[in-house]
mmCIF file of N, CA and C in Angstrom:
data_model
loop_
_atom_site.group_PDB
_atom_site.id
_atom_site.type_symbol
_atom_site.label_atom_id
_atom_site.label_comp_id
_atom_site.label_asym_id
_atom_site.label_seq_id
_atom_site.Cartn_x
_atom_site.Cartn_y
_atom_site.Cartn_z
ATOM 1 N N LEU A 1 10.373 -16.312 0.871
ATOM 2 C CA LEU A 1 9.596 -16.086 -0.326
ATOM 3 C C LEU A 1 8.844 -14.769 -0.135
ATOM 4 N N TYR A 2 9.067 -13.829 -1.023
ATOM 5 C CA TYR A 2 8.404 -12.534 -0.967
ATOM 6 C C TYR A 2 7.439 -12.430 -2.148
ATOM 7 N N LEU A 3 6.202 -12.079 -1.872
ATOM 8 C CA LEU A 3 5.195 -11.937 -2.915
ATOM 9 C C LEU A 3 4.454 -10.617 -2.732
ATOM 10 N N ARG A 4 4.056 -10.020 -3.849
ATOM 11 C CA ARG A 4 3.234 -8.809 -3.814
ATOM 12 C C ARG A 4 2.023 -9.035 -4.711
ATOM 13 N N PHE A 5 0.862 -8.696 -4.179
ATOM 14 C CA PHE A 5 -0.381 -8.800 -4.925
ATOM 15 C C PHE A 5 -1.013 -7.416 -4.977
ATOM 16 N N ILE A 6 -1.397 -6.990 -6.172
ATOM 17 C CA ILE A 6 -2.069 -5.715 -6.349
ATOM 18 C C ILE A 6 -3.495 -6.014 -6.790
ATOM 19 N N CYS A 7 -4.451 -5.659 -5.951
ATOM 20 C CA CYS A 7 -5.857 -5.974 -6.193
ATOM 21 C C CYS A 7 -6.609 -4.699 -6.538
ATOM 22 N N PHE A 8 -6.841 -4.494 -7.815
ATOM 23 C CA PHE A 8 -7.565 -3.302 -8.241
ATOM 24 C C PHE A 8 -9.022 -3.425 -7.810
ATOM 25 N N GLU A 9 -9.561 -2.318 -7.361
ATOM 26 C CA GLU A 9 -10.918 -2.310 -6.818
ATOM 27 C C GLU A 9 -11.564 -0.957 -7.111
ATOM 28 N N PRO A 10 -12.626 -0.938 -7.937
ATOM 29 C CA PRO A 10 -13.262 0.340 -8.268
ATOM 30 C C PRO A 10 -14.033 0.974 -7.107
ATOM 31 N N ASP A 11 -14.436 0.157 -6.119
ATOM 32 C CA ASP A 11 -15.202 0.688 -4.987
ATOM 33 C C ASP A 11 -14.589 0.173 -3.687
ATOM 34 N N MET A 12 -13.558 0.846 -3.222
ATOM 35 C CA MET A 12 -12.844 0.402 -2.020
ATOM 36 C C MET A 12 -13.760 0.348 -0.798
ATOM 37 N N SER A 13 -14.808 1.153 -0.768
ATOM 38 C CA SER A 13 -15.704 1.160 0.394
ATOM 39 C C SER A 13 -16.572 -0.093 0.471
ATOM 40 N N SER A 14 -16.605 -0.889 -0.606
ATOM 41 C CA SER A 14 -17.445 -2.088 -0.608
ATOM 42 C C SER A 14 -16.690 -3.356 -0.216
ATOM 43 N N LEU A 15 -15.421 -3.230 0.107
ATOM 44 C CA LEU A 15 -14.648 -4.420 0.483
ATOM 45 C C LEU A 15 -15.234 -5.067 1.733
ATOM 46 N N VAL A 16 -15.295 -6.387 1.718
ATOM 47 C CA VAL A 16 -15.883 -7.148 2.821
ATOM 48 C C VAL A 16 -14.784 -7.695 3.721
ATOM 49 N N VAL A 17 -14.833 -7.361 4.997
ATOM 50 C CA VAL A 17 -13.923 -7.925 5.996
ATOM 51 C C VAL A 17 -14.747 -8.233 7.234
ATOM 52 N N LYS A 18 -14.995 -9.518 7.460
ATOM 53 C CA LYS A 18 -15.736 -9.955 8.643
ATOM 54 C C LYS A 18 -14.817 -10.653 9.642
ATOM 55 N N THR A 19 -13.749 -11.258 9.131
ATOM 56 C CA THR A 19 -12.851 -12.047 9.968
ATOM 57 C C THR A 19 -11.800 -11.147 10.592
ATOM 58 N N THR A 20 -11.726 -11.176 11.919
ATOM 59 C CA THR A 20 -10.766 -10.334 12.630
ATOM 60 C C THR A 20 -9.827 -11.146 13.511
ATOM 61 N N GLU A 21 -9.977 -12.484 13.501
ATOM 62 C CA GLU A 21 -9.134 -13.353 14.325
ATOM 63 C C GLU A 21 -8.350 -14.325 13.456
ATOM 64 N N HIS A 22 -7.149 -14.617 13.895
ATOM 65 C CA HIS A 22 -6.247 -15.552 13.212
ATOM 66 C C HIS A 22 -6.859 -16.952 13.142
ATOM 67 N N ASP A 23 -6.639 -17.627 12.024
ATOM 68 C CA ASP A 23 -7.000 -19.026 11.791
ATOM 69 C C ASP A 23 -8.491 -19.325 11.807
ATOM 70 N N LYS A 24 -9.307 -18.376 11.416
ATOM 71 C CA LYS A 24 -10.738 -18.636 11.243
ATOM 72 C C LYS A 24 -10.961 -19.085 9.801
ATOM 73 N N VAL A 25 -11.501 -20.275 9.630
ATOM 74 C CA VAL A 25 -11.628 -20.892 8.312
ATOM 75 C C VAL A 25 -12.510 -20.083 7.363
ATOM 76 N N ASP A 26 -13.505 -19.375 7.874
ATOM 77 C CA ASP A 26 -14.411 -18.641 6.993
ATOM 78 C C ASP A 26 -13.817 -17.334 6.456
ATOM 79 N N ILE A 27 -12.533 -17.126 6.640
ATOM 80 C CA ILE A 27 -11.864 -15.936 6.104
ATOM 81 C C ILE A 27 -11.992 -15.874 4.580
ATOM 82 N N TRP A 28 -12.174 -17.020 3.932
ATOM 83 C CA TRP A 28 -12.305 -17.027 2.471
ATOM 84 C C TRP A 28 -13.550 -16.275 2.012
ATOM 85 N N MET A 29 -14.471 -15.993 2.932
ATOM 86 C CA MET A 29 -15.673 -15.240 2.589
ATOM 87 C C MET A 29 -15.466 -13.727 2.728
ATOM 88 N N ASP A 30 -14.251 -13.320 3.058
ATOM 89 C CA ASP A 30 -13.862 -11.910 3.049
ATOM 90 C C ASP A 30 -13.215 -11.601 1.699
ATOM 91 N N ASP A 31 -13.052 -10.328 1.398
ATOM 92 C CA ASP A 31 -12.171 -9.969 0.295
ATOM 93 C C ASP A 31 -10.780 -10.405 0.738
ATOM 94 N N SER A 32 -10.218 -11.362 0.027
ATOM 95 C CA SER A 32 -8.988 -11.986 0.510
ATOM 96 C C SER A 32 -8.176 -12.554 -0.643
ATOM 97 N N LEU A 33 -6.966 -12.916 -0.300
ATOM 98 C CA LEU A 33 -6.089 -13.630 -1.228
ATOM 99 C C LEU A 33 -5.780 -14.985 -0.622
ATOM 100 N N GLU A 34 -5.719 -15.979 -1.482
ATOM 101 C CA GLU A 34 -5.516 -17.356 -1.051
ATOM 102 C C GLU A 34 -4.299 -17.907 -1.782
ATOM 103 N N LEU A 35 -3.385 -18.493 -1.030
ATOM 104 C CA LEU A 35 -2.154 -19.028 -1.599
ATOM 105 C C LEU A 35 -2.062 -20.512 -1.296
ATOM 106 N N PHE A 36 -1.697 -21.277 -2.294
ATOM 107 C CA PHE A 36 -1.317 -22.671 -2.118
ATOM 108 C C PHE A 36 0.130 -22.780 -2.576
ATOM 109 N N LEU A 37 0.993 -23.291 -1.718
ATOM 110 C CA LEU A 37 2.415 -23.460 -2.042
ATOM 111 C C LEU A 37 2.773 -24.928 -1.882
ATOM 112 N N LEU A 38 3.355 -25.515 -2.926
ATOM 113 C CA LEU A 38 3.726 -26.929 -2.924
ATOM 114 C C LEU A 38 5.198 -27.043 -3.300
ATOM 115 N N PRO A 39 6.087 -27.109 -2.333
ATOM 116 C CA PRO A 39 7.511 -27.124 -2.638
ATOM 117 C C PRO A 39 8.025 -28.459 -3.181
ATOM 118 N N ASN A 40 7.251 -29.517 -3.057
ATOM 119 C CA ASN A 40 7.688 -30.835 -3.525
ATOM 120 C C ASN A 40 6.812 -31.263 -4.697
ATOM 121 N N GLU A 41 7.336 -31.085 -5.915
ATOM 122 C CA GLU A 41 6.567 -31.433 -7.114
ATOM 123 C C GLU A 41 6.176 -32.901 -7.167
ATOM 124 N N ALA A 42 6.918 -33.744 -6.485
ATOM 125 C CA ALA A 42 6.632 -35.180 -6.495
ATOM 126 C C ALA A 42 5.455 -35.536 -5.586
ATOM 127 N N ASP A 43 5.027 -34.605 -4.737
ATOM 128 C CA ASP A 43 3.934 -34.848 -3.805
ATOM 129 C C ASP A 43 2.916 -33.726 -3.917
ATOM 130 N N LEU A 44 1.948 -33.894 -4.804
ATOM 131 C CA LEU A 44 0.937 -32.861 -5.003
ATOM 132 C C LEU A 44 -0.229 -32.982 -4.028
ATOM 133 N N THR A 45 -0.125 -33.893 -3.063
ATOM 134 C CA THR A 45 -1.182 -33.993 -2.053
ATOM 135 C C THR A 45 -0.894 -33.106 -0.853
ATOM 136 N N THR A 46 0.367 -32.706 -0.677
ATOM 137 C CA THR A 46 0.749 -31.880 0.470
ATOM 138 C C THR A 46 0.991 -30.446 0.006
ATOM 139 N N ALA A 47 0.268 -29.517 0.640
ATOM 140 C CA ALA A 47 0.390 -28.109 0.261
ATOM 141 C C ALA A 47 0.290 -27.242 1.501
ATOM 142 N N TYR A 48 0.885 -26.078 1.419
ATOM 143 C CA TYR A 48 0.766 -25.069 2.466
ATOM 144 C C TYR A 48 -0.293 -24.078 1.996
ATOM 145 N N HIS A 49 -1.291 -23.834 2.838
ATOM 146 C CA HIS A 49 -2.474 -23.075 2.455
ATOM 147 C C HIS A 49 -2.572 -21.831 3.338
ATOM 148 N N ILE A 50 -2.615 -20.669 2.707
ATOM 149 C CA ILE A 50 -2.656 -19.394 3.422
ATOM 150 C C ILE A 50 -3.746 -18.531 2.812
ATOM 151 N N LEU A 51 -4.561 -17.917 3.659
ATOM 152 C CA LEU A 51 -5.537 -16.918 3.222
ATOM 153 C C LEU A 51 -5.293 -15.657 4.030
ATOM 154 N N ILE A 52 -5.300 -14.506 3.355
ATOM 155 C CA ILE A 52 -5.063 -13.227 4.017
ATOM 156 C C ILE A 52 -6.122 -12.249 3.529
ATOM 157 N N ASN A 53 -6.822 -11.617 4.470
ATOM 158 C CA ASN A 53 -7.839 -10.646 4.047
ATOM 159 C C ASN A 53 -7.239 -9.239 3.961
ATOM 160 N N LYS A 54 -8.055 -8.298 3.541
ATOM 161 C CA LYS A 54 -7.523 -6.954 3.295
ATOM 162 C C LYS A 54 -7.190 -6.203 4.585
ATOM 163 N N ALA A 55 -7.542 -6.799 5.735
ATOM 164 C CA ALA A 55 -7.148 -6.224 7.026
ATOM 165 C C ALA A 55 -5.827 -6.814 7.516
ATOM 166 N N GLY A 56 -5.281 -7.778 6.765
ATOM 167 C CA GLY A 56 -4.022 -8.421 7.156
ATOM 168 C C GLY A 56 -4.210 -9.595 8.093
ATOM 169 N N VAL A 57 -5.452 -9.968 8.379
ATOM 170 C CA VAL A 57 -5.738 -11.142 9.213
ATOM 171 C C VAL A 57 -5.553 -12.377 8.331
ATOM 172 N N PHE A 58 -5.006 -13.456 8.893
ATOM 173 C CA PHE A 58 -4.754 -14.617 8.045
ATOM 174 C C PHE A 58 -5.095 -15.947 8.705
ATOM 175 N N PHE A 59 -5.288 -16.924 7.828
ATOM 176 C CA PHE A 59 -5.443 -18.337 8.182
ATOM 177 C C PHE A 59 -4.271 -19.050 7.552
ATOM 178 N N ASP A 60 -3.623 -19.947 8.286
ATOM 179 C CA ASP A 60 -2.592 -20.787 7.691
ATOM 180 C C ASP A 60 -2.786 -22.224 8.139
ATOM 181 N N GLY A 61 -2.704 -23.125 7.195
ATOM 182 C CA GLY A 61 -2.874 -24.548 7.467
ATOM 183 C C GLY A 61 -2.137 -25.358 6.430
ATOM 184 N N LYS A 62 -2.004 -26.633 6.687
ATOM 185 C CA LYS A 62 -1.304 -27.524 5.774
ATOM 186 C C LYS A 62 -2.298 -28.553 5.245
ATOM 187 N N VAL A 63 -2.339 -28.697 3.937
ATOM 188 C CA VAL A 63 -3.184 -29.702 3.298
ATOM 189 C C VAL A 63 -2.364 -30.987 3.222
ATOM 190 N N LEU A 64 -2.916 -32.070 3.769
ATOM 191 C CA LEU A 64 -2.204 -33.354 3.795
ATOM 192 C C LEU A 64 -2.816 -34.361 2.835
ATOM 193 N N GLY A 65 -3.890 -34.011 2.211
ATOM 194 C CA GLY A 65 -4.584 -34.881 1.267
ATOM 195 C C GLY A 65 -5.911 -34.250 0.912
ATOM 196 N N PRO A 66 -6.684 -34.902 0.044
ATOM 197 C CA PRO A 66 -7.935 -34.302 -0.426
ATOM 198 C C PRO A 66 -8.884 -33.855 0.687
ATOM 199 N N ASN A 67 -8.984 -34.602 1.753
ATOM 200 C CA ASN A 67 -9.896 -34.239 2.841
ATOM 201 C C ASN A 67 -9.191 -34.200 4.187
ATOM 202 N N ASP A 68 -7.912 -33.901 4.175
ATOM 203 C CA ASP A 68 -7.124 -33.932 5.411
ATOM 204 C C ASP A 68 -6.361 -32.621 5.553
ATOM 205 N N ARG A 69 -6.614 -31.913 6.654
ATOM 206 C CA ARG A 69 -5.965 -30.624 6.911
ATOM 207 C C ARG A 69 -5.313 -30.627 8.282
ATOM 208 N N ASP A 70 -4.209 -29.887 8.387
ATOM 209 C CA ASP A 70 -3.546 -29.678 9.674
ATOM 210 C C ASP A 70 -3.566 -28.178 9.952
ATOM 211 N N ALA A 71 -4.510 -27.758 10.773
ATOM 212 C CA ALA A 71 -4.656 -26.330 11.091
ATOM 213 C C ALA A 71 -3.653 -25.876 12.137
ATOM 214 N N THR A 72 -2.831 -26.790 12.665
ATOM 215 C CA THR A 72 -1.835 -26.398 13.670
ATOM 216 C C THR A 72 -0.561 -25.859 13.015
ATOM 217 N N TRP A 73 -0.384 -26.081 11.715
ATOM 218 C CA TRP A 73 0.818 -25.572 11.031
ATOM 219 C C TRP A 73 0.819 -24.051 11.075
ATOM 220 N N LYS A 74 1.967 -23.489 11.376
ATOM 221 C CA LYS A 74 2.133 -22.037 11.446
ATOM 222 C C LYS A 74 3.144 -21.586 10.403
ATOM 223 N N SER A 75 2.748 -20.642 9.584
ATOM 224 C CA SER A 75 3.576 -20.184 8.468
ATOM 225 C C SER A 75 4.675 -19.219 8.867
ATOM 226 N N LYS A 76 4.513 -18.560 9.992
ATOM 227 C CA LYS A 76 5.445 -17.507 10.422
ATOM 228 C C LYS A 76 5.526 -16.393 9.377
ATOM 229 N N LEU A 77 4.432 -16.194 8.656
ATOM 230 C CA LEU A 77 4.424 -15.183 7.602
ATOM 231 C C LEU A 77 4.372 -13.781 8.177
ATOM 232 N N GLU A 78 4.786 -12.840 7.364
ATOM 233 C CA GLU A 78 4.641 -11.420 7.664
ATOM 234 C C GLU A 78 3.823 -10.826 6.535
ATOM 235 N N ALA A 79 2.775 -10.094 6.882
ATOM 236 C CA ALA A 79 1.909 -9.501 5.867
ATOM 237 C C ALA A 79 1.750 -8.011 6.124
ATOM 238 N N ASN A 80 1.728 -7.275 5.052
ATOM 239 C CA ASN A 80 1.490 -5.843 5.126
ATOM 240 C C ASN A 80 0.476 -5.486 4.039
ATOM 241 N N VAL A 81 -0.609 -4.842 4.438
ATOM 242 C CA VAL A 81 -1.646 -4.443 3.493
ATOM 243 C C VAL A 81 -1.693 -2.927 3.434
ATOM 244 N N ARG A 82 -1.671 -2.407 2.217
ATOM 245 C CA ARG A 82 -1.833 -0.965 1.991
ATOM 246 C C ARG A 82 -3.090 -0.748 1.180
ATOM 247 N N LYS A 83 -3.797 0.296 1.503
ATOM 248 C CA LYS A 83 -5.006 0.640 0.755
ATOM 249 C C LYS A 83 -4.755 1.956 0.028
ATOM 250 N N GLU A 84 -5.084 1.976 -1.248
ATOM 251 C CA GLU A 84 -4.980 3.185 -2.052
ATOM 252 C C GLU A 84 -6.361 3.504 -2.610
ATOM 253 N N ALA A 85 -6.481 4.536 -3.379
ATOM 254 C CA ALA A 85 -7.789 4.991 -3.867
ATOM 255 C C ALA A 85 -8.524 3.920 -4.664
ATOM 256 N N ASN A 86 -7.820 3.163 -5.480
ATOM 257 C CA ASN A 86 -8.485 2.194 -6.350
ATOM 258 C C ASN A 86 -7.876 0.795 -6.285
ATOM 259 N N ARG A 87 -7.229 0.478 -5.172
ATOM 260 C CA ARG A 87 -6.608 -0.845 -5.040
ATOM 261 C C ARG A 87 -6.191 -1.090 -3.611
ATOM 262 N N TRP A 88 -6.003 -2.378 -3.305
ATOM 263 C CA TRP A 88 -5.324 -2.751 -2.065
ATOM 264 C C TRP A 88 -4.167 -3.650 -2.452
ATOM 265 N N ILE A 89 -3.087 -3.485 -1.719
ATOM 266 C CA ILE A 89 -1.836 -4.160 -2.062
ATOM 267 C C ILE A 89 -1.401 -4.992 -0.871
ATOM 268 N N LEU A 90 -1.111 -6.251 -1.132
ATOM 269 C CA LEU A 90 -0.630 -7.153 -0.091
ATOM 270 C C LEU A 90 0.810 -7.524 -0.386
ATOM 271 N N ASP A 91 1.686 -7.254 0.566
ATOM 272 C CA ASP A 91 3.053 -7.752 0.536
ATOM 273 C C ASP A 91 3.130 -8.845 1.589
ATOM 274 N N VAL A 92 3.605 -10.007 1.192
ATOM 275 C CA VAL A 92 3.680 -11.122 2.131
ATOM 276 C C VAL A 92 5.050 -11.784 2.036
ATOM 277 N N ARG A 93 5.561 -12.148 3.194
ATOM 278 C CA ARG A 93 6.841 -12.860 3.294
ATOM 279 C C ARG A 93 6.575 -14.178 4.009
ATOM 280 N N VAL A 94 6.919 -15.274 3.349
ATOM 281 C CA VAL A 94 6.768 -16.606 3.933
ATOM 282 C C VAL A 94 8.166 -17.220 4.009
ATOM 283 N N PRO A 95 8.669 -17.503 5.212
ATOM 284 C CA PRO A 95 9.999 -18.106 5.319
ATOM 285 C C PRO A 95 10.055 -19.465 4.613
ATOM 286 N N PHE A 96 11.086 -19.669 3.826
ATOM 287 C CA PHE A 96 11.258 -20.957 3.149
ATOM 288 C C PHE A 96 11.150 -22.118 4.131
ATOM 289 N N MET A 97 11.789 -21.989 5.297
ATOM 290 C CA MET A 97 11.802 -23.107 6.251
ATOM 291 C C MET A 97 10.394 -23.501 6.682
ATOM 292 N N SER A 98 9.468 -22.544 6.726
ATOM 293 C CA SER A 98 8.115 -22.874 7.170
ATOM 294 C C SER A 98 7.352 -23.697 6.137
ATOM 295 N N ILE A 99 7.815 -23.692 4.883
ATOM 296 C CA ILE A 99 7.172 -24.512 3.851
ATOM 297 C C ILE A 99 8.061 -25.681 3.439
ATOM 298 N N GLY A 100 8.965 -26.068 4.311
ATOM 299 C CA GLY A 100 9.754 -27.276 4.088
ATOM 300 C C GLY A 100 10.958 -27.118 3.185
ATOM 301 N N ILE A 101 11.368 -25.885 2.903
ATOM 302 C CA ILE A 101 12.570 -25.649 2.097
ATOM 303 C C ILE A 101 13.663 -25.195 3.051
ATOM 304 N N ASN A 102 14.672 -26.022 3.231
ATOM 305 C CA ASN A 102 15.703 -25.731 4.231
ATOM 306 C C ASN A 102 16.848 -24.867 3.714
ATOM 307 N N ASP A 103 16.922 -24.667 2.416
ATOM 308 C CA ASP A 103 17.997 -23.870 1.829
ATOM 309 C C ASP A 103 17.514 -22.429 1.637
ATOM 310 N N PRO A 104 18.070 -21.456 2.365
ATOM 311 C CA PRO A 104 17.615 -20.065 2.212
ATOM 312 C C PRO A 104 17.915 -19.495 0.828
ATOM 313 N N ASN A 105 18.796 -20.154 0.071
ATOM 314 C CA ASN A 105 19.133 -19.719 -1.282
ATOM 315 C C ASN A 105 18.516 -20.635 -2.330
ATOM 316 N N PHE A 106 17.387 -21.246 -1.989
ATOM 317 C CA PHE A 106 16.711 -22.197 -2.872
ATOM 318 C C PHE A 106 16.511 -21.620 -4.266
ATOM 319 N N THR A 107 16.819 -22.424 -5.259
ATOM 320 C CA THR A 107 16.484 -22.117 -6.645
ATOM 321 C C THR A 107 15.770 -23.339 -7.204
ATOM 322 N N GLY A 108 14.846 -23.114 -8.069
ATOM 323 C CA GLY A 108 14.108 -24.218 -8.675
ATOM 324 C C GLY A 108 12.638 -23.878 -8.811
ATOM 325 N N ARG A 109 11.872 -24.924 -9.126
ATOM 326 C CA ARG A 109 10.438 -24.756 -9.358
ATOM 327 C C ARG A 109 9.650 -24.862 -8.063
ATOM 328 N N LEU A 110 8.613 -24.054 -7.983
ATOM 329 C CA LEU A 110 7.698 -24.102 -6.852
ATOM 330 C C LEU A 110 6.285 -24.121 -7.435
ATOM 331 N N VAL A 111 5.575 -25.227 -7.205
ATOM 332 C CA VAL A 111 4.188 -25.328 -7.653
ATOM 333 C C VAL A 111 3.348 -24.421 -6.758
ATOM 334 N N ALA A 112 2.423 -23.675 -7.359
ATOM 335 C CA ALA A 112 1.655 -22.708 -6.582
ATOM 336 C C ALA A 112 0.340 -22.375 -7.274
ATOM 337 N N GLU A 113 -0.545 -21.806 -6.495
ATOM 338 C CA GLU A 113 -1.769 -21.220 -7.015
ATOM 339 C C GLU A 113 -2.131 -20.043 -6.120
ATOM 340 N N PHE A 114 -2.665 -19.002 -6.729
ATOM 341 C CA PHE A 114 -3.058 -17.798 -6.017
ATOM 342 C C PHE A 114 -4.475 -17.426 -6.455
ATOM 343 N N TYR A 115 -5.350 -17.254 -5.491
ATOM 344 C CA TYR A 115 -6.736 -16.873 -5.764
ATOM 345 C C TYR A 115 -7.033 -15.521 -5.130
ATOM 346 N N ARG A 116 -7.905 -14.781 -5.785
ATOM 347 C CA ARG A 116 -8.481 -13.586 -5.169
ATOM 348 C C ARG A 116 -9.961 -13.877 -4.952
ATOM 349 N N ASN A 117 -10.403 -13.731 -3.724
ATOM 350 C CA ASN A 117 -11.807 -13.890 -3.373
ATOM 351 C C ASN A 117 -12.393 -12.492 -3.196
ATOM 352 N N ARG A 118 -13.459 -12.204 -3.928
ATOM 353 C CA ARG A 118 -14.057 -10.861 -3.914
ATOM 354 C C ARG A 118 -15.560 -11.014 -3.749
ATOM 355 N N PHE A 119 -16.096 -10.388 -2.731
ATOM 356 C CA PHE A 119 -17.520 -10.521 -2.421
ATOM 357 C C PHE A 119 -18.231 -9.187 -2.531
ATOM 358 N N ARG A 120 -19.393 -9.211 -3.190
ATOM 359 C CA ARG A 120 -20.258 -8.060 -3.299
ATOM 360 C C ARG A 120 -21.681 -8.530 -3.022
ATOM 361 N N PRO A 121 -22.570 -7.632 -2.654
ATOM 362 C CA PRO A 121 -23.941 -8.067 -2.346
ATOM 363 C C PRO A 121 -24.534 -8.931 -3.460
ATOM 364 N N GLY A 122 -24.931 -10.124 -3.082
ATOM 365 C CA GLY A 122 -25.578 -11.029 -4.021
ATOM 366 C C GLY A 122 -24.669 -11.833 -4.925
ATOM 367 N N LYS A 123 -23.366 -11.605 -4.855
ATOM 368 C CA LYS A 123 -22.492 -12.399 -5.723
ATOM 369 C C LYS A 123 -21.076 -12.455 -5.182
ATOM 370 N N SER A 124 -20.400 -13.521 -5.567
ATOM 371 C CA SER A 124 -18.986 -13.648 -5.228
ATOM 372 C C SER A 124 -18.212 -13.828 -6.525
ATOM 373 N N MET A 125 -16.985 -13.358 -6.512
ATOM 374 C CA MET A 125 -16.121 -13.475 -7.679
ATOM 375 C C MET A 125 -14.786 -14.050 -7.219
ATOM 376 N N HIS A 126 -14.303 -15.002 -7.967
ATOM 377 C CA HIS A 126 -13.033 -15.633 -7.641
ATOM 378 C C HIS A 126 -12.178 -15.646 -8.907
ATOM 379 N N SER A 127 -10.970 -15.166 -8.782
ATOM 380 C CA SER A 127 -10.053 -15.199 -9.918
ATOM 381 C C SER A 127 -8.767 -15.878 -9.454
ATOM 382 N N CYS A 128 -8.030 -16.416 -10.414
ATOM 383 C CA CYS A 128 -6.805 -17.123 -10.027
ATOM 384 C C CYS A 128 -5.695 -16.864 -11.025
ATOM 385 N N TRP A 129 -4.488 -17.130 -10.572
ATOM 386 C CA TRP A 129 -3.276 -16.919 -11.358
ATOM 387 C C TRP A 129 -3.164 -17.967 -12.457
ATOM 388 N N SER A 130 -3.421 -19.207 -12.139
ATOM 389 C CA SER A 130 -3.313 -20.305 -13.086
ATOM 390 C C SER A 130 -4.689 -20.959 -13.199
ATOM 391 N N PRO A 131 -5.506 -20.561 -14.187
ATOM 392 C CA PRO A 131 -6.876 -21.070 -14.272
ATOM 393 C C PRO A 131 -6.929 -22.598 -14.279
ATOM 394 N N THR A 132 -7.798 -23.122 -13.431
ATOM 395 C CA THR A 132 -7.891 -24.576 -13.284
ATOM 396 C C THR A 132 -9.121 -25.144 -13.974
ATOM 397 N N GLY A 133 -10.137 -24.312 -14.219
ATOM 398 C CA GLY A 133 -11.364 -24.808 -14.822
ATOM 399 C C GLY A 133 -12.199 -25.634 -13.859
ATOM 400 N N MET A 134 -11.852 -25.594 -12.580
ATOM 401 C CA MET A 134 -12.550 -26.388 -11.575
ATOM 402 C C MET A 134 -13.408 -25.459 -10.707
ATOM 403 N N GLY A 135 -14.416 -26.028 -10.059
ATOM 404 C CA GLY A 135 -15.290 -25.251 -9.193
ATOM 405 C C GLY A 135 -14.827 -25.205 -7.752
ATOM 406 N N TYR A 136 -13.665 -25.746 -7.472
ATOM 407 C CA TYR A 136 -13.103 -25.731 -6.121
ATOM 408 C C TYR A 136 -11.656 -25.297 -6.222
ATOM 409 N N HIS A 137 -11.098 -24.868 -5.119
ATOM 410 C CA HIS A 137 -9.779 -24.240 -5.179
ATOM 411 C C HIS A 137 -8.607 -25.209 -5.117
ATOM 412 N N PHE A 138 -8.720 -26.313 -4.404
ATOM 413 C CA PHE A 138 -7.553 -27.196 -4.276
ATOM 414 C C PHE A 138 -7.569 -28.284 -5.340
ATOM 415 N N CYS A 139 -6.902 -28.024 -6.448
ATOM 416 C CA CYS A 139 -6.732 -29.014 -7.520
ATOM 417 C C CYS A 139 -5.304 -28.865 -8.046
ATOM 418 N N PRO A 140 -4.315 -29.348 -7.258
ATOM 419 C CA PRO A 140 -2.900 -29.099 -7.547
ATOM 420 C C PRO A 140 -2.414 -29.624 -8.887
ATOM 421 N N GLU A 141 -3.086 -30.619 -9.438
ATOM 422 C CA GLU A 141 -2.670 -31.118 -10.749
ATOM 423 C C GLU A 141 -2.872 -30.073 -11.839
ATOM 424 N N LYS A 142 -3.615 -29.026 -11.535
ATOM 425 C CA LYS A 142 -3.862 -27.950 -12.505
ATOM 426 C C LYS A 142 -3.172 -26.641 -12.117
ATOM 427 N N PHE A 143 -2.432 -26.639 -11.016
ATOM 428 C CA PHE A 143 -1.739 -25.434 -10.572
ATOM 429 C C PHE A 143 -0.582 -25.114 -11.519
ATOM 430 N N GLY A 144 -0.121 -23.878 -11.429
ATOM 431 C CA GLY A 144 1.042 -23.466 -12.186
ATOM 432 C C GLY A 144 2.303 -23.634 -11.342
ATOM 433 N N PHE A 145 3.397 -23.126 -11.869
ATOM 434 C CA PHE A 145 4.637 -23.137 -11.098
ATOM 435 C C PHE A 145 5.411 -21.893 -11.490
ATOM 436 N N PHE A 146 6.293 -21.493 -10.590
ATOM 437 C CA PHE A 146 7.225 -20.438 -10.941
ATOM 438 C C PHE A 146 8.625 -20.898 -10.577
ATOM 439 N N ILE A 147 9.588 -20.253 -11.203
ATOM 440 C CA ILE A 147 10.981 -20.656 -11.049
ATOM 441 C C ILE A 147 11.711 -19.573 -10.262
ATOM 442 N N LEU A 148 12.347 -19.988 -9.197
ATOM 443 C CA LEU A 148 13.173 -19.085 -8.396
ATOM 444 C C LEU A 148 14.628 -19.299 -8.795
ATOM 445 N N ASN A 149 15.311 -18.218 -9.103
ATOM 446 C CA ASN A 149 16.736 -18.360 -9.447
ATOM 447 C C ASN A 149 17.524 -17.158 -8.980
#
């Protein structure tokens, strides 16, 4: 699965990056992108959860239920971050097999959600691909889906 995110930013010097180590849960408090991938539409309790900051540092874990996480899951993702004058761009590759899809030529629906976490002094801003209307990020019943063909 190849994804590209373009994050426009009027003040690139204000980007927040505090997390410099893999699998630190507080990475969501950096300027970052957050991905939830749910390859099995019949099971919305299990999701693959990835956060990547603008330095390319990431957290990967598996959601097993509302309050159950497996931080030992490894996505085997590849991430590349580029910085330009007014944006940062994240290219990410997540192997299908790491998210439970055994067919490298998979076609079909993939339930997903993508968040951008943006922090500035005194305030945080969160935007998402499929608005959920919720005050928390993991609400898969409100996530969108995309079709791979």
